[in-house]
Amino acid sequence: MKLLRGLLLSLFALCTPAAATEEVVTGLSQSRVGITVNFDGSEIMVFGAVARDAPAPEGPLDVIVTIEGPSGPVTVRRKERVFGIWVNTDAVEVTSAPVYYAVASTRPLEEILSATDDLRHRITLPQMVRTIGVAHQAEDTGLFTEALMRLRTQSGAFSRQDGGVVLERDVLIRADVVLPANLTEGIFRTRVFLLREGRVIAEEEQLIDVHKQGIERFLHRLALDQPLIYGILSLALAIAAGWLASAAFNRFRT
């Protein structure tokens, strides 16, 4: 009897179609971005494809693409008008915030991403800005975090594009993300998520190397490695520029 039951279970397993395993394979239009004197921003195209070992399951497939710059602590200050003068009053040090963060998706995040998976993978902007252990610094620390996100969104450092990812035939993926002109050097991380029913089912990561080039890199390294020489050169250039401006003014006046 047990042998017959085992055979029936084996036949049932063979007849039952296996659930499709979906993976994502991605690439970047460029993995290195050079910051030069006339750098005015760049555009990164994230592309990819969905790989399956069986027919796709029923239900909508969604994609989220994020690009994240280096993170670090940020001090947010509140200004208040005291006796007609704007002065800094309270200050909160945000534990960690990226210098740049962009998120694009096939549909609005609220419709495709569950709160549990957002917390697990840290996808939305509020999850990227961390304020661990700052409740004692001010009574309303949440307002400081919201102010940081608002200011960086206005400057272009933070962005969100609902519908910014194109998914063709549930296979081909494409997203165009604009990097602003005021980029910071460092390694930028690109992540691509596949989602079904609010859950992340696959993820892939790529890295972008953002670095200074030419005279920008020379001056940057000089300021870090030889600050005394950099200060002397800056002073000499300031004196020379002042002398040239004075000479030009005197010649124009005569």
XYZ file of C-alpha atoms in Angstrom:
254
model
C 0.000 0.000 0.000
C 2.838 2.354 0.908
C 4.610 1.482 -2.350
C 1.456 2.293 -4.363
C 1.053 5.607 -2.536
C 4.682 6.507 -3.253
C 4.255 5.748 -6.958
C 1.109 7.891 -7.131
C 2.878 10.808 -5.441
C 5.796 10.516 -7.874
C 3.468 10.504 -10.881
C 1.614 13.540 -9.503
C 4.879 15.427 -9.072
C 5.909 14.628 -12.629
C 2.572 15.750 -14.052
C 2.450 18.986 -12.061
C 4.098 21.857 -14.016
C 7.077 23.366 -12.213
C 6.848 26.978 -11.121
C 8.806 29.260 -13.394
C 12.053 30.564 -11.955
C 12.535 34.139 -13.169
C 15.901 35.884 -13.147
C 17.082 39.228 -14.488
C 20.210 39.895 -16.534
C 21.196 43.557 -16.822
C 23.763 45.875 -18.365
C 24.691 49.560 -18.418
C 25.331 51.950 -21.287
C 28.457 53.035 -19.407
C 30.099 51.814 -16.216
C 32.518 54.759 -15.843
C 31.599 58.452 -15.678
C 34.345 61.058 -15.827
C 33.848 64.463 -14.173
C 35.674 67.160 -16.146
C 35.707 70.962 -16.014
C 32.777 71.255 -18.436
C 30.824 68.273 -17.064
C 27.102 69.099 -17.160
C 25.614 65.739 -16.238
C 25.261 62.367 -17.897
C 22.562 59.855 -18.807
C 22.808 56.191 -17.900
C 20.729 53.633 -19.763
C 19.968 50.515 -17.750
C 18.881 47.606 -19.924
C 18.269 43.939 -19.389
C 16.155 40.868 -19.977
C 14.097 38.430 -17.934
C 15.317 34.819 -18.107
C 12.900 31.942 -17.380
C 13.166 28.188 -17.282
C 9.410 27.719 -17.824
C 6.446 29.697 -19.163
C 5.792 32.904 -17.237
C 3.214 32.646 -14.450
C -0.024 34.570 -14.631
C -0.210 38.070 -13.230
C 1.624 41.333 -13.925
C 5.397 41.531 -13.794
C 6.922 44.800 -12.598
C 10.447 46.201 -12.527
C 12.158 48.725 -10.267
C 15.538 50.295 -11.101
C 17.560 52.247 -8.532
C 20.866 54.112 -8.735
C 22.475 54.932 -5.388
C 25.504 57.120 -4.713
C 27.866 56.893 -1.723
C 26.205 57.361 1.671
C 27.296 59.196 4.790
C 26.048 61.186 7.781
C 24.346 64.530 7.117
C 23.677 67.343 9.592
C 20.321 69.070 9.009
C 19.793 72.425 10.714
C 16.645 74.408 11.297
C 16.689 78.179 10.844
C 14.400 80.487 12.772
C 13.956 84.240 12.770
C 15.204 85.715 16.060
C 14.979 89.492 16.505
C 14.794 89.917 12.727
C 17.867 87.736 12.044
C 17.807 84.191 10.649
C 19.888 81.932 12.898
C 20.433 78.180 13.216
C 18.549 76.686 16.155
C 18.013 72.902 16.344
C 20.176 70.429 14.424
C 19.808 66.707 13.721
C 22.532 64.451 12.338
C 20.972 61.954 9.972
C 22.785 58.640 10.398
C 23.151 57.872 6.698
C 21.882 59.376 3.445
C 23.089 58.855 -0.136
C 24.531 61.831 -1.991
C 22.413 60.723 -4.971
C 19.442 58.387 -5.276
C 17.142 57.742 -8.218
C 14.353 55.180 -8.408
C 12.344 54.354 -11.529
C 9.579 51.791 -11.903
C 7.067 50.397 -14.352
C 4.159 51.579 -12.159
C 3.774 53.662 -8.981
C 5.710 52.072 -6.129
C 2.679 52.004 -3.854
C 0.937 49.649 -6.323
C 3.757 47.143 -6.887
C 5.923 47.036 -3.736
C 4.901 45.694 -0.335
C 6.064 47.392 2.844
C 7.802 44.187 3.960
C 9.932 43.877 0.832
C 10.618 47.616 0.848
C 11.994 47.283 4.363
C 13.990 44.174 3.444
C 15.589 45.575 0.281
C 15.535 49.314 1.158
C 14.124 50.513 -2.157
C 12.100 53.666 -1.532
C 13.764 56.924 -0.538
C 12.539 56.964 3.107
C 14.206 53.567 3.579
C 17.499 54.892 2.199
C 17.652 57.846 4.605
C 18.388 56.302 7.984
C 17.816 58.093 11.290
C 18.770 55.446 13.831
C 19.205 56.786 17.355
C 18.496 60.458 16.596
C 15.203 60.796 18.482
C 16.996 62.472 21.386
C 18.463 65.237 19.212
C 15.149 67.040 18.645
C 11.463 66.594 19.363
C 10.422 66.374 15.697
C 13.261 64.508 13.963
C 10.860 63.373 11.235
C 10.567 66.960 9.994
C 14.347 67.157 9.583
C 14.373 63.964 7.518
C 11.527 65.243 5.339
C 13.370 68.547 4.866
C 16.528 66.728 3.759
C 14.605 64.674 1.200
C 12.724 67.734 -0.044
C 15.885 69.843 -0.481
C 17.791 67.086 -2.255
C 14.820 66.386 -4.503
C 14.693 70.056 -5.482
C 18.425 70.029 -6.281
C 18.107 66.893 -8.441
C 20.083 64.656 -6.068
C 16.960 62.582 -5.304
C 14.452 61.608 -7.995
C 11.549 59.236 -8.539
C 10.114 58.249 -11.926
C 6.881 56.276 -11.824
C 6.592 54.724 -15.269
C 10.267 55.417 -15.991
C 10.976 51.734 -16.713
C 9.866 50.230 -20.019
C 9.067 46.493 -19.958
C 8.398 45.004 -23.399
C 6.580 41.666 -23.684
C 7.498 40.902 -20.056
C 11.064 40.251 -21.251
C 13.034 43.345 -22.296
C 13.840 46.081 -19.747
C 14.985 49.635 -20.330
C 15.323 52.700 -18.097
C 17.080 56.038 -18.715
C 18.355 57.799 -15.591
C 19.891 61.292 -15.660
C 22.907 61.976 -13.439
C 23.126 65.674 -12.399
C 26.125 67.941 -12.944
C 26.976 68.189 -9.233
C 27.997 64.556 -8.850
C 30.267 63.350 -6.064
C 33.131 60.954 -6.735
C 32.616 57.358 -5.682
C 31.071 54.033 -6.596
C 27.406 54.253 -7.565
C 25.303 51.109 -7.186
C 22.611 50.170 -9.692
C 19.975 47.615 -8.691
C 17.236 46.050 -10.815
C 14.331 44.260 -9.096
C 11.692 41.951 -10.554
C 8.397 41.944 -8.663
C 5.185 39.944 -8.667
C 2.264 40.604 -6.333
C 4.291 43.086 -4.301
C 7.196 40.690 -3.697
C 10.747 40.893 -5.025
C 11.467 37.649 -6.886
C 14.829 38.516 -8.452
C 17.528 41.173 -8.153
C 20.769 42.075 -9.923
C 23.382 44.710 -9.134
C 25.826 46.682 -11.285
C 28.428 49.294 -10.279
C 29.263 52.670 -11.845
C 32.638 54.304 -11.188
C 32.273 58.104 -10.986
C 35.641 59.881 -10.876
C 37.269 63.206 -11.673
C 39.434 63.602 -14.784
C 42.019 66.081 -16.089
C 42.682 69.281 -14.154
C 39.761 68.537 -11.809
C 41.397 65.316 -10.623
C 44.844 66.973 -10.370
C 43.545 69.782 -8.150
C 41.477 67.383 -6.068
C 44.428 65.088 -5.406
C 46.710 68.048 -4.762
C 44.322 69.467 -2.159
C 44.151 66.098 -0.392
C 47.793 64.989 -0.654
C 49.644 68.347 -0.563
C 47.392 70.894 1.171
C 50.286 73.337 1.810
C 51.282 73.458 -1.859
C 47.622 73.735 -2.864
C 47.151 76.690 -0.491
C 50.271 78.457 -1.797
C 49.182 77.972 -5.419
C 45.672 79.230 -4.618
C 47.112 82.333 -2.943
C 49.492 82.972 -5.850
C 46.668 82.644 -8.369
C 44.482 85.018 -6.349
C 47.287 87.613 -6.200
C 47.986 87.263 -9.935
C 44.300 87.589 -10.786
C 43.996 90.695 -8.607
C 47.084 92.285 -10.166
C 45.853 91.580 -13.703
C 42.425 93.011 -12.903
C 44.006 96.138 -11.401
C 46.338 96.599 -14.386
C 43.466 96.203 -16.833
C 41.339 98.703 -14.926
C 44.157 101.282 -14.795
C 44.837 100.915 -18.501
C 41.133 101.276 -19.324
C 40.867 104.389 -17.148
C 43.867 106.087 -18.810
